[in-house]
Short mmCIF file of C-alpha atoms in Angstrom, two decimals:
data_model
loop_
_atom_site.label_atom_id
_atom_site.label_comp_id
_atom_site.label_asym_id
_atom_site.label_seq_id
_atom_site.Cartn_x
_atom_site.Cartn_y
_atom_site.Cartn_z
CA MET A 6 67.60 104.09 104.43
CA GLU A 7 64.72 101.61 104.43
CA ASN A 8 63.64 102.72 100.97
CA ARG A 9 67.15 102.38 99.64
CA PHE A 10 67.39 98.95 101.25
CA ASN A 11 64.20 97.80 99.52
CA GLU A 12 65.44 99.12 96.18
CA TYR A 13 68.69 97.17 96.45
CA VAL A 14 66.84 93.98 97.41
CA LYS A 15 64.51 94.35 94.41
CA SER A 16 67.52 94.90 92.13
CA GLY A 17 68.81 91.44 93.05
CA LYS A 18 71.23 92.10 95.92
CA SER A 19 71.10 89.94 99.04
CA GLU A 20 69.89 91.46 102.33
CA ASN A 21 73.42 91.47 103.75
CA GLU A 22 74.83 93.25 100.68
CA SER A 23 71.95 95.75 100.71
CA VAL A 24 72.52 96.57 104.40
CA SER A 25 76.25 97.10 103.81
CA VAL A 26 75.67 99.44 100.86
CA VAL A 27 72.97 101.46 102.68
CA ILE A 28 75.13 101.93 105.78
CA SER A 29 78.18 102.89 103.72
CA GLU A 30 76.06 105.48 101.85
CA PHE A 31 74.47 106.92 104.98
CA ASN A 32 77.65 106.58 107.04
CA ASP A 33 76.49 108.29 110.27
CA LEU A 34 73.60 106.83 112.29
CA GLN A 35 74.30 109.17 115.21
CA LYS A 36 72.86 112.13 113.29
CA VAL A 37 69.33 110.70 113.27
CA ALA A 38 69.50 108.82 116.60
CA VAL A 39 67.54 111.54 118.46
CA GLU A 40 64.85 111.81 115.78
CA PHE A 41 64.31 108.03 115.74
CA GLY A 42 64.47 107.74 119.53
CA ILE A 43 67.29 105.18 119.50
CA VAL A 44 70.01 107.07 121.40
CA ASP A 45 69.89 104.68 124.37
CA LEU A 46 69.74 101.65 122.12
CA LEU A 47 72.69 102.89 120.06
CA SER A 48 74.81 103.61 123.14
CA SER A 49 74.06 100.31 124.88
CA ASN A 50 74.94 98.25 121.84
CA ARG A 51 78.08 100.09 120.81
CA ASN A 52 80.44 97.72 122.64
CA THR A 53 78.55 94.45 122.05
CA GLU A 54 79.37 91.78 119.52
CA ASN A 55 76.05 92.41 117.70
CA ALA A 56 76.72 96.12 117.08
CA LYS A 57 76.72 95.70 113.33
CA SER A 58 73.25 94.19 113.07
CA GLU A 59 71.72 96.56 115.68
CA ASN A 60 73.06 99.67 113.94
CA ALA A 61 71.54 98.44 110.67
CA PHE A 62 68.01 98.41 112.17
CA ASN A 63 68.02 94.61 112.11
CA PHE A 64 67.64 94.59 108.33
CA ALA A 65 69.79 91.45 108.14
CA SER A 66 69.51 88.86 110.90
CA GLN A 67 72.41 86.85 109.49
CA ASN A 68 75.12 89.50 109.82
CA GLU A 69 78.33 88.26 111.44
CA PRO A 70 79.04 89.74 114.92
CA LEU A 71 81.84 92.22 115.14
CA LYS A 72 84.98 90.92 116.79
CA GLN A 73 86.44 92.91 119.61
CA SER A 74 90.14 93.49 119.28
CA LYS A 75 92.25 92.66 122.27
CA PRO A 76 95.51 94.38 123.11
CA VAL A 77 98.50 92.21 122.25
CA GLU A 78 101.07 91.69 124.97
CA LYS A 79 104.57 91.72 123.56
CA ARG A 80 107.38 89.64 124.94
CA LYS A 81 110.22 91.84 126.16
CA ILE A 82 113.60 91.01 124.64
CA THR A 83 116.58 91.51 126.95
CA ILE A 84 120.28 91.97 126.22
CA ASP A 85 120.94 88.28 126.95
CA ILE A 86 118.51 87.23 124.22
CA VAL A 87 119.96 89.83 121.87
CA GLU A 88 123.49 88.50 122.39
CA SER A 89 122.30 84.92 121.84
CA PHE A 90 120.57 86.03 118.64
CA ILE A 91 123.70 87.77 117.33
CA GLN A 92 125.92 84.76 118.11
CA ALA A 93 123.45 82.44 116.37
CA ARG A 94 123.36 84.75 113.35
CA LYS A 95 127.16 84.71 113.15
CA LYS A 96 127.05 80.91 112.95
CA VAL A 97 124.36 81.17 110.29
CA GLY A 98 126.49 83.66 108.35
CA ILE A 99 129.57 81.44 108.40
CA MET A 100 127.68 78.27 107.43
CA LEU A 101 125.56 79.92 104.74
CA SER A 102 128.42 81.83 103.11
CA THR A 103 130.66 78.74 103.22
CA GLY A 104 127.89 76.67 101.63
CA VAL A 105 127.51 79.17 98.78
CA ALA A 106 131.31 79.22 98.35
CA PHE A 107 131.28 75.43 97.95
CA PHE A 108 128.59 75.76 95.28
CA ILE A 109 130.82 78.17 93.35
CA LEU A 110 133.95 76.05 93.79
CA CYS A 111 132.25 72.80 92.71
CA VAL A 112 133.16 73.47 89.05
CA CYS A 113 136.87 73.55 89.93
CA GLY A 114 136.99 69.75 90.25
CA PRO A 115 136.34 68.98 86.57
CA ILE A 116 138.42 71.98 85.46
CA LEU A 117 141.52 70.97 87.45
CA SER A 118 141.17 67.27 86.61
CA ASP A 119 141.32 68.25 82.95
CA ALA A 120 144.24 70.63 83.57
CA PHE A 121 146.42 68.01 85.27
CA GLY A 122 145.32 65.01 83.24
CA ILE A 123 143.48 63.33 86.12
CA ASN A 124 140.60 60.96 85.42
CA GLU A 125 137.55 63.16 84.82
CA VAL A 126 135.46 60.85 87.02
CA ILE A 127 137.44 62.10 90.01
CA GLY A 128 136.78 65.69 88.98
CA VAL A 129 133.05 65.06 88.64
CA PHE A 130 133.04 63.25 92.00
CA CYS A 131 134.67 66.30 93.64
CA MET A 132 132.08 68.54 92.02
CA PHE A 133 129.15 66.60 93.47
CA LEU A 134 130.96 66.30 96.81
CA PHE A 135 131.30 70.08 97.00
CA ILE A 136 127.61 70.47 96.09
CA ALA A 137 126.63 68.00 98.83
CA ILE A 138 128.74 69.84 101.41
CA GLY A 139 127.20 73.15 100.36
CA VAL A 140 123.67 71.78 100.68
CA LEU A 141 124.38 70.34 104.14
CA LEU A 142 125.85 73.62 105.36
CA CYS A 143 122.82 75.59 104.12
CA ILE A 144 120.45 73.11 105.78
CA PHE A 145 122.29 73.11 109.11
CA SER A 146 122.45 76.91 109.08
CA ASN A 147 118.65 76.94 109.49
CA PHE A 148 118.89 74.88 112.68
CA GLN A 149 120.98 77.54 114.46
CA MET A 150 117.93 79.74 115.04
CA GLU A 151 115.53 77.09 116.37
CA ASP A 152 115.89 78.17 120.01
CA LEU A 153 115.06 81.74 119.00
CA SER A 154 112.18 80.93 116.65
CA PHE A 155 109.77 82.82 118.94
CA LEU A 156 111.22 86.05 117.55
CA LYS A 157 109.48 85.23 114.27
CA THR A 158 106.25 83.77 115.62
CA ASP A 159 105.49 85.78 118.79
CA PRO A 160 104.91 89.51 119.26
CA CYS A 161 108.19 90.81 120.66
CA SER A 162 109.67 94.13 121.65
CA LEU A 163 113.13 95.21 122.78
CA ASP A 164 113.39 96.68 126.23
CA GLU A 165 115.05 100.08 126.38
CA GLU A 166 118.46 98.78 127.46
CA ALA A 167 118.49 96.13 124.73
CA LYS A 168 117.39 98.68 122.12
CA GLN A 169 120.25 101.03 122.92
CA PHE A 170 122.66 98.08 122.92
CA VAL A 171 121.55 96.99 119.44
CA LYS A 172 121.75 100.53 118.05
CA GLN A 173 125.27 100.91 119.37
CA LYS A 174 126.37 97.54 117.94
CA LYS A 175 124.85 98.41 114.59
CA ARG A 176 126.77 101.70 114.46
CA GLU A 177 130.00 99.99 115.47
CA ASN A 178 129.56 97.28 112.84
CA LEU A 179 128.67 99.67 110.01
CA LYS A 180 132.30 100.50 109.13
CA VAL A 181 133.30 96.82 109.23
CA PHE A 182 130.30 96.02 107.02
CA GLN A 183 131.31 98.62 104.43
CA ILE A 184 134.92 97.41 104.38
CA MET A 185 133.86 93.76 103.95
CA ILE A 186 131.50 94.64 101.10
CA ALA A 187 134.29 96.59 99.39
CA ILE A 188 136.70 93.64 99.79
CA GLY A 189 134.13 91.20 98.45
CA VAL A 190 133.36 93.33 95.39
CA LEU A 191 137.10 93.86 94.79
CA LEU A 192 137.80 90.12 94.87
CA CYS A 193 134.96 89.44 92.41
CA THR A 194 136.34 92.15 90.11
CA LEU A 195 139.92 90.82 90.32
CA SER A 196 138.70 87.34 89.40
CA ILE A 197 138.98 88.18 85.69
CA PHE A 198 142.77 88.63 85.88
CA PRO A 199 143.97 85.02 86.52
CA PRO A 200 142.58 83.77 83.18
CA MET A 201 144.17 86.77 81.45
CA PHE A 202 147.64 86.25 82.95
CA LEU A 203 147.61 82.45 82.79
CA LYS A 204 146.84 82.04 79.12
CA TYR A 205 149.37 79.21 78.91
CA ASN A 206 147.21 77.25 81.35
CA SER A 207 143.65 78.44 80.94
CA ASP A 208 142.26 75.70 83.19
CA VAL A 209 144.23 76.85 86.22
CA GLY A 210 143.25 80.44 85.43
CA ALA A 211 139.59 79.42 85.33
CA ALA A 212 139.90 77.61 88.67
CA LEU A 213 141.49 80.71 90.23
CA LEU A 214 138.65 82.82 88.83
CA PHE A 215 136.10 80.75 90.73
CA LEU A 216 138.30 80.80 93.84
CA PHE A 217 138.38 84.61 93.83
CA VAL A 218 134.63 84.77 93.28
CA ALA A 219 133.96 82.21 96.03
CA ILE A 220 136.00 84.17 98.58
CA GLY A 221 134.41 87.46 97.52
CA VAL A 222 130.88 86.08 97.76
CA PHE A 223 131.71 84.51 101.15
CA VAL A 224 132.75 87.91 102.52
CA ILE A 225 129.72 89.72 101.06
CA ILE A 226 127.14 87.21 102.35
CA TYR A 227 128.68 87.07 105.83
CA ALA A 228 128.75 90.87 106.07
CA TYR A 229 125.10 91.16 105.03
CA VAL A 230 123.94 88.46 107.45
CA ILE A 231 125.58 90.15 110.43
CA GLN A 232 124.46 93.69 109.57
CA ASN A 233 120.95 92.47 108.82
CA SER A 234 120.81 90.88 112.28
CA TYR A 235 120.77 94.29 113.95
CA LYS A 236 118.14 95.51 111.51
CA LYS A 237 115.87 92.55 112.29
CA LEU A 238 116.15 93.20 116.02
CA LEU A 239 115.30 96.89 115.68
CA LEU A 240 112.34 96.07 113.45
CA LEU A 241 110.75 94.07 116.27
CA ASP A 242 109.62 97.39 117.78
CA GLU A 243 108.05 98.35 114.44
CA ASN A 244 105.84 95.23 114.34
CA TYR A 245 107.64 93.92 111.26
CA ILE A 246 108.26 90.49 112.77
CA SER A 247 109.35 88.02 110.08
CA GLN A 248 108.21 90.40 107.31
CA GLU A 249 110.15 92.11 104.57
CA THR A 250 109.96 95.89 104.52
CA GLU A 251 109.71 95.97 100.73
CA PRO A 252 107.37 93.97 98.52
CA LYS A 253 109.03 91.28 96.43
CA ASN A 254 108.58 90.93 92.70
CA LYS A 255 106.62 87.71 92.20
CA LYS A 256 107.91 87.22 88.66
CA ILE A 257 111.52 87.36 89.84
CA GLN A 258 110.73 84.88 92.61
CA LYS A 259 109.28 82.42 90.11
CA ILE A 260 112.26 82.79 87.77
CA ASN A 261 114.74 82.43 90.63
CA SER A 262 113.09 79.19 91.78
CA VAL A 263 114.06 77.40 88.54
CA TYR A 264 116.77 79.55 86.94
CA TRP A 265 119.93 78.31 88.63
CA GLN A 266 118.78 74.69 88.65
CA SER A 267 118.31 74.98 84.89
CA VAL A 268 121.72 76.60 84.46
CA THR A 269 123.34 73.77 86.44
CA CYS A 270 121.56 71.16 84.34
CA ILE A 271 122.62 72.84 81.08
CA TYR A 272 126.21 73.18 82.32
CA LEU A 273 126.47 69.48 83.18
CA ILE A 274 124.87 68.34 79.91
CA VAL A 275 127.12 70.55 77.77
CA SER A 276 130.24 69.60 79.74
CA PHE A 277 129.64 65.84 79.60
CA ILE A 278 128.75 65.90 75.90
CA THR A 279 131.63 68.12 74.76
CA HIS A 280 134.19 67.20 77.47
CA ARG A 281 135.30 70.83 77.31
CA TRP A 282 135.27 71.66 81.00
CA ASP A 283 137.88 74.32 80.29
CA ILE A 284 135.34 76.32 78.28
CA SER A 285 131.92 75.29 79.62
CA TRP A 286 132.55 77.16 82.90
CA LEU A 287 131.94 80.39 80.96
CA LEU A 288 128.25 79.51 81.17
CA TRP A 289 128.22 80.66 84.82
CA PRO A 290 129.32 84.30 84.38
CA ILE A 291 127.06 84.54 81.30
CA ALA A 292 124.14 83.17 83.33
CA ALA A 293 124.85 85.64 86.15
CA VAL A 294 124.76 88.59 83.73
CA ALA A 295 121.56 87.27 82.12
CA PHE A 296 119.90 86.89 85.52
CA THR A 297 120.79 90.47 86.44
CA LEU A 298 119.23 91.70 83.19
CA LEU A 299 116.06 89.71 83.88
CA LYS A 300 115.80 91.25 87.36
CA ILE A 301 116.15 94.74 85.90
CA ILE A 302 113.52 94.07 83.21
CA PHE A 303 110.92 92.61 85.57
CA SER A 304 111.62 95.23 88.24
CA ASP A 305 110.80 97.93 85.71
CA GLU A 306 107.56 96.14 84.83
CA GLU A 307 106.61 95.98 88.52
#
């Protein structure tokens, strides 16, 4: 080991790097402890902070001391906390899904103002009002979990009674979750029919399309938020606090951070320049399809 250490130092490696490589190559100091007469020394230093440098025959005096890991005490989560968490998540679900619905419905203002001959300024004002309401609802939805923020920051674990309670609630909610997802998808699918049957008034048909989509998305988001609440609670026992179970595609995250803002900007520019609010709304379903294709492409690359 000493010879190998000297060779690595002569080749240009630092003493610390040379020690690390030699130890990793040799890998078992216990085998030669008797021959070198260091059994007592090895045993006495095994649980000290300087174990790393002692086991390396003091080749490197600047080695960092090993840190001793301490057992982490987890905070026990009771049924009362679980119920408070679920109630808070229901409020989050309602506020978040309503906010997203307002984002979708914001285009109805300009469309309907054009359909009924109302001053387009009023339609644009309604659009920005709906956007403002949606933003406020999304912001306030984050405040609902402040009292329970320790679930994300502190090591927590469900007690046995709370764990069984959450599992039962999750099973009971599963059928409701599936029905709500089916209703949401159905409403989004049916949204194409109002423009088809109201060809004599395409603007009203377009407004109804966004209304169907808004209601469908509301139902889907609310269902996912509630069902995901039980999953988050059960994952506390798996030490997945505030972590996703699947890695996220970084490229998709970067695209998502600017994609919809860009679509909104393009929509407003095109609509104000052409004054064809009755047609420009088609940009949104096209953008949604394009975004789905981008996700598929980059997911395959990942």
